[in-house]
Coordinates of C-alpha atoms and ligand atoms in Angstrom, one line a residue:
M1 CA -1.3 -39.7 -15.2
D2 CA -4.0 -37.5 -14.5
S3 CA -5.5 -35.4 -17.4
N4 CA -5.9 -32.4 -15.9
L5 CA -1.9 -32.5 -14.8
K6 CA 1.1 -31.1 -16.7
R7 CA 4.0 -31.2 -16.1
T8 CA 6.4 -28.2 -16.1
Q9 CA 9.9 -27.0 -14.9
P10 CA 10.0 -24.2 -11.5
F11 CA 11.5 -21.0 -11.7
K12 CA 14.3 -19.4 -9.8
D13 CA 12.4 -15.7 -9.6
Q14 CA 9.3 -16.4 -8.6
Q15 CA 10.4 -15.0 -4.4
P16 CA 7.1 -12.4 -3.6
G17 CA 8.1 -8.8 -2.6
T18 CA 6.9 -5.8 -0.3
S19 CA 3.2 -7.0 -2.2
G20 CA 3.9 -10.1 -3.4
L21 CA 5.0 -11.5 -6.6
R22 CA 5.0 -8.0 -9.5
K23 CA 7.1 -8.8 -13.2
S24 CA 6.0 -7.1 -16.4
V25 CA 3.5 -8.6 -18.4
K26 CA 5.9 -10.5 -20.6
Y27 CA 7.3 -12.8 -17.4
F28 CA 3.6 -14.0 -17.0
K29 CA 2.5 -14.6 -19.8
A30 CA 6.0 -16.7 -20.6
E31 CA 4.8 -19.8 -20.3
N32 CA 3.4 -22.0 -17.0
Y33 CA 5.1 -18.0 -15.8
L34 CA 1.9 -17.8 -13.6
Q35 CA 0.5 -21.5 -13.1
N36 CA 3.5 -22.4 -11.7
F37 CA 2.8 -18.9 -8.9
I38 CA 0.0 -20.1 -8.6
Q39 CA 0.2 -23.8 -8.5
S40 CA 2.7 -23.3 -5.8
I41 CA 0.8 -21.4 -3.4
F42 CA -2.4 -23.8 -4.1
N43 CA 1.0 -26.5 -2.9
S44 CA 1.7 -24.5 0.0
L45 CA -2.3 -24.4 1.4
E46 CA -3.5 -27.5 3.9
D47 CA -7.0 -27.4 3.5
L48 CA -8.2 -26.6 0.1
E49 CA -9.6 -29.2 -0.1
G50 CA -13.7 -28.4 -0.9
S51 CA -12.2 -24.3 0.1
T52 CA -13.3 -20.9 -1.0
L53 CA -11.5 -18.9 -2.1
V54 CA -11.4 -14.4 -3.2
L55 CA -10.8 -13.8 -6.8
G56 CA -10.1 -10.1 -8.4
G57 CA -8.3 -8.4 -9.0
D58 CA -7.5 -4.6 -9.9
G59 CA -8.3 -4.9 -14.2
R60 CA -5.2 -4.1 -15.0
F61 CA -3.6 -5.4 -19.2
F62 CA -3.9 -8.8 -18.6
N63 CA -6.2 -9.4 -15.6
R64 CA -9.4 -11.6 -17.5
E65 CA -6.9 -13.9 -19.0
A66 CA -5.0 -14.9 -15.6
I67 CA -9.2 -15.1 -14.5
Q68 CA -9.6 -18.2 -16.7
I69 CA -6.3 -19.6 -16.0
I70 CA -6.6 -19.4 -11.3
L71 CA -9.9 -20.8 -12.2
R72 CA -9.6 -24.0 -13.8
M73 CA -6.5 -25.3 -12.3
A74 CA -8.6 -23.6 -8.9
A75 CA -11.4 -26.3 -10.1
A76 CA -8.6 -29.3 -10.6
N77 CA -7.0 -28.8 -7.0
G78 CA -10.3 -29.2 -5.5
V79 CA -11.3 -25.9 -4.4
G80 CA -14.9 -25.9 -3.7
E81 CA -16.0 -22.4 -4.8
V82 CA -14.9 -19.3 -5.5
L83 CA -16.6 -15.9 -5.4
L84 CA -14.9 -14.1 -8.4
G85 CA -15.9 -10.4 -8.2
Q86 CA -18.2 -9.7 -11.2
A87 CA -15.4 -8.9 -14.8
G88 CA -12.5 -10.2 -12.6
I89 CA -12.5 -6.3 -10.5
L90 CA -11.8 -6.9 -6.8
S91 CA -9.9 -3.7 -5.4
T92 CA -7.5 -4.9 -2.6
P93 CA -9.8 -3.4 0.3
A94 CA -13.1 -4.5 -0.7
A95 CA -10.9 -8.4 -1.1
S96 CA -10.3 -8.0 1.9
H97 CA -13.7 -7.2 3.4
V98 CA -15.0 -9.9 1.3
I99 CA -12.5 -13.2 2.4
R100 CA -13.1 -12.0 5.7
K101 CA -17.3 -11.4 4.9
Y102 CA -17.3 -14.9 3.6
K103 CA -15.1 -17.0 5.6
A104 CA -12.7 -17.5 2.8
L105 CA -9.3 -19.3 3.2
G106 CA -7.8 -16.2 1.8
G107 CA -8.0 -14.7 -1.2
I108 CA -5.1 -14.5 -4.6
L109 CA -5.5 -10.5 -5.2
L110 CA -4.4 -9.5 -9.3
T111 CA -2.7 -6.4 -9.4
A112 CA 0.8 -4.9 -9.4
S113 CA -0.9 -1.9 -7.3
H114 CA 0.4 1.6 -8.8
N115 CA 3.2 0.7 -11.3
P116 CA 2.6 0.9 -14.6
G117 CA 0.0 -1.4 -16.7
G118 CA -0.7 -2.6 -19.9
P119 CA 1.5 -5.2 -22.0
D120 CA 4.2 -3.3 -21.5
G121 CA 3.7 -3.1 -18.2
D122 CA 3.4 -4.8 -15.4
F123 CA 1.5 -7.4 -13.1
G124 CA 1.7 -9.1 -10.2
V125 CA -0.1 -12.1 -7.6
K126 CA -1.0 -11.6 -4.0
F127 CA -2.1 -14.3 -2.4
N128 CA -3.9 -13.4 1.4
I129 CA -4.8 -15.4 4.2
S130 CA -7.7 -16.1 5.6
N131 CA -7.8 -12.8 8.1
G132 CA -7.7 -10.7 4.8
G133 CA -4.5 -10.1 5.0
P134 CA -1.4 -9.9 2.7
A135 CA 0.5 -13.6 3.5
P136 CA 2.4 -13.7 6.6
E137 CA 6.5 -13.9 5.5
K138 CA 6.3 -17.9 7.3
L139 CA 3.3 -18.6 3.9
T140 CA 5.6 -16.6 1.5
D141 CA 8.7 -18.3 2.0
A142 CA 6.5 -21.7 1.6
I143 CA 5.7 -20.6 -2.1
F144 CA 8.7 -19.7 -3.0
E145 CA 10.8 -22.6 -2.0
E146 CA 7.7 -25.1 -3.3
S147 CA 8.1 -22.7 -6.7
K148 CA 11.7 -23.7 -7.0
Q149 CA 11.4 -27.1 -7.6
L150 CA 7.8 -27.6 -8.9
K151 CA 7.1 -30.4 -11.1
E152 CA 3.4 -30.1 -12.4
Y153 CA 0.3 -28.3 -12.2
K154 CA -3.2 -29.3 -12.0
I155 CA -5.8 -27.6 -14.7
E156 CA -9.1 -27.9 -15.8
K157 CA -9.2 -28.4 -19.9
A158 CA -9.6 -25.2 -21.8
Q159 CA -13.2 -24.0 -21.3
V160 CA -13.9 -20.3 -21.0
T161 CA -16.1 -19.2 -17.1
P162 CA -18.3 -16.6 -17.3
I163 CA -17.5 -13.5 -15.6
D164 CA -18.9 -10.7 -16.5
Q165 CA -22.5 -11.8 -14.4
L166 CA -23.8 -12.1 -11.7
G167 CA -25.1 -15.9 -10.2
S168 CA -23.3 -18.6 -10.4
F169 CA -21.9 -20.7 -12.2
K170 CA -19.9 -24.0 -12.2
L171 CA -16.5 -25.0 -13.6
A172 CA -16.1 -29.7 -12.9
E173 CA -17.2 -30.1 -9.8
M174 CA -16.2 -26.1 -8.5
N175 CA -18.6 -23.5 -7.2
I176 CA -17.9 -20.2 -9.2
K177 CA -20.1 -17.0 -8.0
V178 CA -19.7 -14.2 -9.2
I179 CA -20.1 -10.6 -7.0
D180 CA -20.8 -7.8 -7.5
P181 CA -17.6 -6.0 -6.0
V182 CA -18.3 -2.8 -4.8
I183 CA -21.4 -3.6 -2.7
D184 CA -20.0 -5.6 0.2
Y185 CA -16.9 -2.7 1.2
A186 CA -20.0 0.3 -0.1
D187 CA -21.9 -1.4 2.6
L188 CA -18.6 -1.9 4.9
M189 CA -17.6 2.2 4.8
E190 CA -21.2 3.3 5.2
S191 CA -21.5 0.7 8.7
T192 CA -17.7 3.7 9.5
F193 CA -18.7 6.9 8.3
D194 CA -21.0 9.3 9.5
F195 CA -22.4 9.3 5.8
P196 CA -25.5 12.0 6.4
A197 CA -23.1 14.7 7.5
I198 CA -20.4 13.9 5.1
K199 CA -23.6 13.6 2.4
E200 CA -24.3 17.4 4.3
L201 CA -21.0 19.0 3.5
I202 CA -21.0 17.2 0.2
A203 CA -24.4 19.1 -0.3
S204 CA -23.0 22.3 0.7
A205 CA -22.8 25.6 -1.1
D206 CA -19.8 26.3 0.5
F207 CA -18.0 22.6 -0.6
S208 CA -16.7 20.9 -3.5
M209 CA -13.9 18.6 -3.8
C210 CA -12.4 16.4 -6.4
Y211 CA -11.2 12.9 -6.5
D212 CA -9.4 11.5 -9.4
A213 CA -10.0 6.8 -9.3
M214 CA -6.6 7.2 -11.3
S215 CA -8.5 4.9 -14.2
A216 CA -7.8 2.3 -12.0
V217 CA -10.2 0.3 -9.6
T218 CA -11.8 2.9 -7.3
G219 CA -13.5 4.6 -10.4
P220 CA -17.0 2.0 -10.1
Y221 CA -16.1 1.6 -5.3
A222 CA -16.2 5.8 -5.0
T223 CA -19.3 6.2 -8.5
E224 CA -21.3 3.9 -6.0
I225 CA -20.5 5.0 -2.5
L226 CA -19.1 9.4 -3.0
G227 CA -21.8 9.8 -6.3
S228 CA -25.0 7.2 -5.1
R229 CA -24.3 7.7 -1.3
L230 CA -23.3 10.9 -1.2
G231 CA -24.9 12.7 -3.7
L232 CA -21.3 13.7 -5.0
D233 CA -21.9 15.4 -8.3
T234 CA -19.5 12.5 -11.0
N235 CA -18.2 15.4 -13.3
A236 CA -15.9 15.5 -9.4
I237 CA -15.1 12.7 -9.7
I238 CA -12.6 11.4 -12.3
N239 CA -11.0 9.7 -14.4
T240 CA -13.6 6.5 -13.2
Q241 CA -13.4 4.5 -15.7
P242 CA -10.8 1.9 -14.9
L243 CA -8.4 0.9 -17.9
M244 CA -6.1 -1.6 -19.6
N245 CA -4.0 0.6 -19.5
F246 CA -4.4 3.1 -16.6
G247 CA -4.2 5.6 -20.0
G248 CA -1.2 5.6 -20.2
R249 CA -0.4 6.8 -16.3
H250 CA 1.6 5.9 -13.0
P251 CA -1.5 5.0 -11.0
D252 CA 0.1 6.3 -8.2
P253 CA -1.7 9.3 -6.4
N254 CA 1.8 11.0 -5.9
L255 CA 2.2 14.9 -7.1
S256 CA 3.7 14.2 -9.9
T257 CA 1.3 11.2 -11.0
A258 CA -1.7 13.0 -10.9
K259 CA -0.8 15.4 -12.6
Q260 CA -4.8 16.6 -13.1
L261 CA -6.1 16.1 -9.6
V262 CA -3.2 18.4 -8.4
S263 CA -3.5 20.8 -11.7
K264 CA -6.9 21.5 -10.2
M265 CA -6.0 21.4 -6.7
Y266 CA -3.7 24.3 -7.2
D267 CA -5.3 25.8 -9.0
K268 CA -4.7 29.7 -8.3
K269 CA -7.9 31.3 -9.4
G270 CA -10.1 29.1 -7.1
A271 CA -9.5 25.6 -6.3
P272 CA -11.8 23.1 -5.1
N273 CA -11.5 22.5 -1.5
F274 CA -10.6 18.9 -0.9
G275 CA -9.0 16.1 -3.0
A276 CA -8.2 13.2 -3.3
A277 CA -6.6 10.1 -5.4
S278 CA -6.4 6.8 -5.2
D279 CA -3.5 4.2 -6.4
G280 CA -3.7 0.9 -9.4
D281 CA -5.4 -1.3 -6.3
G282 CA -7.1 1.3 -4.6
D283 CA -5.2 0.3 -1.3
R284 CA -3.5 4.5 -1.1
H285 CA -4.6 7.9 -0.9
M286 CA -3.3 11.3 -1.2
I287 CA -5.6 14.0 0.0
L288 CA -4.9 17.6 -0.9
G289 CA -6.1 20.5 0.0
D290 CA -6.6 24.0 -1.6
Y291 CA -2.7 24.2 -2.9
F292 CA -2.3 22.0 -0.2
F293 CA -0.7 18.7 0.0
V294 CA -0.7 16.5 3.2
N295 CA 1.8 14.4 3.8
P296 CA 1.1 10.9 3.9
S297 CA 2.9 10.7 7.6
D298 CA 0.7 13.0 8.8
S299 CA -2.7 11.9 7.5
L300 CA -2.6 8.7 9.6
A301 CA -1.1 10.8 13.1
I302 CA -4.3 13.6 12.2
L303 CA -6.8 10.7 11.8
A304 CA -5.8 9.3 15.3
A305 CA -5.8 12.4 16.6
N306 CA -8.9 12.6 15.7
A307 CA -10.4 9.3 15.7
Q308 CA -13.3 9.6 17.5
V309 CA -14.6 12.1 15.5
I310 CA -16.5 9.1 13.3
P311 CA -18.4 7.1 14.1
A312 CA -16.6 3.2 14.4
Y313 CA -13.5 5.3 16.8
E314 CA -15.7 6.8 19.2
E315 CA -14.6 4.2 21.8
G316 CA -11.2 5.7 21.1
I317 CA -8.2 3.5 19.6
K318 CA -6.0 0.9 21.2
G319 CA -3.0 1.9 19.5
I320 CA -1.1 2.6 16.3
A321 CA 1.4 1.4 14.0
R322 CA 3.6 2.6 11.5
S323 CA 6.0 1.0 8.8
M324 CA 9.2 1.8 10.2
P325 CA 10.2 4.9 7.2
T326 CA 7.1 6.6 8.4
S327 CA 7.1 9.6 10.1
Q328 CA 7.5 9.1 13.8
A329 CA 4.6 12.0 13.7
A330 CA 1.6 9.1 14.3
D331 CA 4.0 8.4 17.7
K332 CA 3.5 12.1 19.8
V333 CA -0.2 10.8 19.1
A334 CA 0.6 7.8 21.0
E335 CA 2.3 9.4 23.0
K336 CA -0.4 11.9 24.0
L337 CA -3.2 9.3 24.2
G338 CA -1.3 6.5 25.5
I339 CA -1.9 3.4 23.9
P340 CA 1.3 1.9 22.1
C341 CA 2.9 3.1 18.9
F342 CA 4.1 0.1 17.2
E343 CA 6.6 0.7 14.4
T344 CA 7.6 -2.8 11.7
P345 CA 9.1 -3.3 9.1
T346 CA 7.6 -1.6 5.6
G347 CA 4.8 -3.9 4.3
W348 CA 1.7 -4.4 5.1
K349 CA 1.9 -8.1 6.2
F350 CA 3.5 -7.5 9.3
F351 CA 0.4 -4.9 11.2
G352 CA -2.1 -7.9 10.2
N353 CA -0.8 -9.7 14.0
L354 CA -1.2 -6.0 15.5
L355 CA -4.5 -6.1 14.0
D356 CA -6.3 -9.7 15.3
N357 CA -5.2 -9.8 17.9
D358 CA -6.9 -6.2 18.8
Q359 CA -2.9 -4.3 19.9
I360 CA -3.7 -1.3 17.6
T361 CA -6.8 -0.5 15.2
F362 CA -5.3 2.4 13.2
C363 CA -1.4 1.5 11.1
G364 CA -0.5 3.4 8.4
E365 CA 2.7 3.9 6.3
E366 CA 4.4 7.0 4.7
S367 CA 3.3 5.6 1.3
F368 CA -0.1 6.9 0.9
G369 CA -1.1 3.9 3.3
G370 CA -3.9 4.8 6.3
G371 CA -6.3 1.4 7.2
A372 CA -8.0 0.2 10.3
N373 CA -9.0 -2.9 11.3
H374 CA -11.9 -3.5 9.4
I375 CA -9.8 -4.6 7.1
R376 CA -7.0 -6.1 7.4
E377 CA -5.3 -3.9 3.5
K378 CA -4.8 -0.5 3.6
D379 CA -7.7 0.9 2.1
G380 CA -7.8 4.4 0.3
L381 CA -11.6 5.1 0.2
W382 CA -11.8 4.8 3.9
A383 CA -8.8 7.5 4.3
V384 CA -10.9 9.7 1.5
L385 CA -13.8 9.5 3.5
F386 CA -11.9 9.5 7.7
W387 CA -11.3 13.4 6.1
L388 CA -14.6 14.1 4.3
N389 CA -15.6 12.6 7.4
L390 CA -13.2 14.9 9.7
I391 CA -14.3 17.6 7.7
A392 CA -17.9 17.5 8.6
V393 CA -17.6 17.9 11.5
K394 CA -15.0 20.6 12.0
Q395 CA -16.0 23.0 9.8
D396 CA -12.7 23.4 8.4
S397 CA -10.0 23.9 5.8
V398 CA -7.9 20.5 4.8
E399 CA -4.9 23.6 5.3
N400 CA -6.4 24.2 8.6
I401 CA -6.6 20.8 10.2
V402 CA -3.3 19.8 9.6
R403 CA -1.5 23.5 10.8
K404 CA -3.7 23.4 14.1
H405 CA -2.2 19.7 14.5
W406 CA 1.4 19.9 14.1
A407 CA 0.8 23.2 16.2
E408 CA -0.9 20.9 18.7
Y409 CA 2.2 18.5 18.2
G410 CA 5.0 20.0 16.6
R411 CA 5.6 19.8 12.5
N412 CA 7.6 16.0 11.1
Y413 CA 9.6 17.9 7.8
Y414 CA 9.9 14.4 5.8
S415 CA 10.7 13.7 3.0
R416 CA 12.1 10.6 0.6
H417 CA 14.3 10.6 -2.0
D418 CA 13.6 7.4 -4.3
Y419 CA 17.1 6.3 -7.6
E420 CA 15.2 4.3 -9.4
R421 CA 16.4 1.1 -11.9
L422 CA 20.1 1.0 -10.0
P423 CA 22.3 -1.9 -11.1
N424 CA 21.0 -4.5 -8.5
K425 CA 24.7 -4.6 -7.6
D426 CA 25.7 -1.1 -7.4
A427 CA 21.9 -0.8 -5.5
D428 CA 23.0 -3.4 -3.4
N429 CA 27.1 -2.2 -3.0
V430 CA 25.0 0.4 -1.1
M431 CA 23.4 -1.4 1.3
R432 CA 27.0 -2.6 2.0
H433 CA 28.6 0.5 2.7
L434 CA 26.5 1.4 5.5
K435 CA 25.5 -1.8 7.5
S436 CA 30.0 -2.4 7.2
S437 CA 29.7 1.6 9.0
L438 CA 27.1 1.1 11.3
T439 CA 29.4 0.6 14.3
L440 CA 31.6 3.5 13.3
L441 CA 28.0 5.9 13.5
P442 CA 27.0 6.2 16.2
G443 CA 28.9 9.6 17.9
M444 CA 29.9 11.1 14.9
Q445 CA 28.8 14.9 15.0
F446 CA 28.0 16.5 11.2
D447 CA 28.4 20.4 12.5
T448 CA 24.8 20.4 14.6
L449 CA 23.7 16.8 13.8
R450 CA 25.2 13.6 16.5
I451 CA 24.4 10.2 14.9
D452 CA 22.9 8.4 18.0
K453 CA 21.8 5.6 16.8
A454 CA 22.7 3.2 14.1
D455 CA 21.3 -0.1 13.3
D456 CA 20.0 -2.1 11.1
F457 CA 15.8 -3.0 11.1
T458 CA 14.8 -6.7 13.3
Y459 CA 11.5 -6.1 13.9
I460 CA 10.3 -9.6 16.6
D461 CA 6.5 -9.7 16.0
P462 CA 4.8 -9.4 19.3
I463 CA 2.8 -10.9 18.8
D464 CA 3.8 -14.8 17.7
N465 CA 7.6 -14.3 17.5
S466 CA 9.2 -14.6 14.1
I467 CA 12.3 -12.2 13.1
S468 CA 12.1 -10.5 10.0
E469 CA 16.0 -9.2 9.7
N470 CA 17.2 -6.8 7.1
Q471 CA 14.1 -4.3 7.3
G472 CA 16.4 -1.3 6.6
I473 CA 19.6 0.6 8.0
R474 CA 18.7 3.2 10.2
I475 CA 20.6 6.8 10.9
I476 CA 18.9 8.2 14.6
F477 CA 20.1 11.0 15.8
D478 CA 20.4 12.9 19.1
N479 CA 17.1 15.4 18.0
G480 CA 15.4 13.3 16.6
S481 CA 16.2 13.6 13.3
R482 CA 16.7 10.4 11.3
I483 CA 17.9 8.7 7.7
I484 CA 16.7 5.9 6.4
Y485 CA 17.8 3.2 3.4
R486 CA 16.2 0.1 1.7
L487 CA 15.5 -1.3 -1.3
S488 CA 12.6 -1.1 -2.5
G489 CA 10.3 -4.9 -3.2
T490 CA 7.9 -4.2 -5.2
G491 CA 10.2 -2.3 -8.6
T492 CA 10.2 -5.1 -11.5
E493 CA 13.7 -3.6 -13.1
G494 CA 16.5 -3.1 -12.2
A495 CA 17.3 -2.0 -8.4
T496 CA 15.7 0.9 -6.3
L497 CA 17.2 2.7 -3.4
R498 CA 15.2 5.1 -0.8
I499 CA 16.6 7.6 1.1
Y500 CA 14.1 8.6 4.0
I501 CA 14.5 11.7 5.4
E502 CA 12.6 13.0 8.5
R503 CA 13.5 16.0 11.2
F504 CA 10.6 17.2 13.2
E505 CA 10.4 20.8 14.5
G506 CA 7.8 21.9 17.2
D507 CA 8.2 25.7 16.9
I508 CA 5.6 26.6 15.4
E509 CA 7.1 29.9 13.8
K510 CA 9.4 28.0 11.4
H511 CA 6.1 25.3 10.4
D512 CA 6.2 26.5 7.2
L513 CA 9.1 26.4 5.2
D514 CA 10.5 23.9 2.4
I515 CA 10.8 21.1 2.9
Q516 CA 14.0 20.5 0.9
E517 CA 15.4 22.9 2.3
T518 CA 15.0 21.7 5.9
L519 CA 16.3 18.8 5.5
T520 CA 19.3 20.5 3.2
D521 CA 21.7 19.1 5.9
L522 CA 20.3 15.8 6.5
I523 CA 20.1 15.3 3.3
Q524 CA 23.5 16.1 1.8
L525 CA 24.3 13.6 5.2
S526 CA 22.2 11.1 3.6
V527 CA 24.2 10.9 0.3
K528 CA 27.9 11.6 1.2
L529 CA 27.4 8.6 4.8
A530 CA 25.7 5.6 1.8
K531 CA 28.3 6.9 -1.0
V532 CA 25.5 7.1 -3.4
V533 CA 27.1 9.3 -6.1
E534 CA 30.7 6.6 -5.4
L535 CA 28.9 3.6 -5.9
T536 CA 25.8 4.7 -8.4
G537 CA 27.3 7.4 -10.3
K538 CA 23.5 8.7 -9.4
S539 CA 24.2 12.9 -8.5
K540 CA 20.6 13.1 -7.5
P541 CA 17.6 11.4 -7.4
S542 CA 15.2 9.9 -9.8
A543 CA 12.3 10.9 -7.8
I544 CA 11.5 13.0 -4.1
V545 CA 8.6 12.4 -2.8
Ligands
LIG601 C1 6.2 0.3 -1.6 C2 6.2 1.2 -0.3 C3 5.4 0.1 0.4 C4 3.9 -1.0 0.7 C5 4.4 -1.5 -0.6 C6 2.8 -2.1 -1.4 O1 7.1 -0.6 -1.3 O2 7.3 1.4 0.1 O3 5.3 1.2 1.9 O4 3.3 -1.1 1.1 O5 4.5 -0.6 -2.3 O6 1.6 -1.4 -1.7 P1 8.5 -0.4 -1.5 O7 9.0 -2.8 -0.5 O8 7.9 -0.7 -2.8 O9 9.0 0.4 -0.6 V1 1.2 -1.2 -3.2 O10 0.4 0.3 -2.8 O11 2.7 -1.1 -4.4 O12 0.5 -2.7 -2.6
LIG602 CO1 -1.7 -0.4 -4.0

């Protein structure tokens, strides 16, 4: 028997979710758990022999150990070369770019994104294909099938590869090239945006900003791009040191988790003009103004409406795509521009075909995700730089830019109510109940709200005609309001029910209302229609985003 061959038992629970396989660190540390999943990926790839793979992660706890294991397995499986981010670091957008730039077969990204890290936190593994984007469902399904019957894996004998120094190393027959994780990505950003204009903005006495790297992967990227290349004082970049447990915080850029940044931006005695944060692996963005929050769905719409101020998009954009639960603000922009707006299931993997076939230039999700055709992942710093470039051109505040956008296109009041850590059976009951009532809902009237349509969202990919079913329940009202329900595919503990609520307001006099108040009737109805209280015992959501 090949001395690199190890016998193992299959696991039944290695089904990738919205964005790769995510489990608590304890799972991944269990004997053969990581090894099995990696072998399942390798077994599902054609052309692995002699190929180039990209490897890196967000630096969370277990990243370094996992890298050593994956390198040994790659060598034993005949991979030709691994491009490894120095110290095992690559943000998700940077990894996507490196895969594309060096024409790799794909990449293994070690991240659980916005989930907490540390010995009691989460870990995750994602496989991205040669276009730089997340593996499509066809491949993740094949990996899952493989994992359910895997009996053996291949691994080179234990030996430690140096990963902290740039340079080339050999592991058995395989080359390992340790690359600078930041430079290629920083160059890409510099070729996309008007750096001299942003530099001037940052240097101007009237402008101040704060970027929160949340002790996660974007620290080194922000230091190089915002600091070294754009001249931002390093005091204006906070939590820059990536930590294995993200300082004990959730590396999730939203109003309740990015506390330090939020308290600066909501300081009545004088806040910076611009605030931003990214998540654990650097693909999400939150944008804040002085005492002002930019809803991520609005962020996508505003960037699309203003694309032409950015050098890379001055010829205009081809189309936009948004995930189904994302607000319809971007649709209004697409309509005005006379370009298509695609509605896809949640998760970046569904944008890949549209981007590859030049159907869209921008895409985004309500969950603080925005991006473009420069890579095949969402991109936190890209969105931050876009906003800075926009402010530099408009010479206006974040709040004014948003308000002027609403004045022109109307405002989509929007909120997401999450019920986290539910017993799986309770969450399934809610979805089952909703599915069983779908045919009864159309035509029902609740005060001023009349249901026009109710369905279980199915996506047919316009490029390859692949079908993705069960992508969320949509209840659409005849005034365009919507209630959407779906279960999260990134959690690691129980189930999370997400309820997305949206109402359009065209009247500029009503653009300053409290979000939760103005959505009250829809929120109450969303709970009633899904029998949330009866079926889960929860009288209120655990998080409101
Ligand atoms: C969540 C978001 C989804 C996003 C996904 C991965 O998924 O809702 O929009 O694509 O996270 O983002 P779910 O299934 O939990 O709703 V990341 O930055 O965590 O990789
Ligand atoms: Co992320």
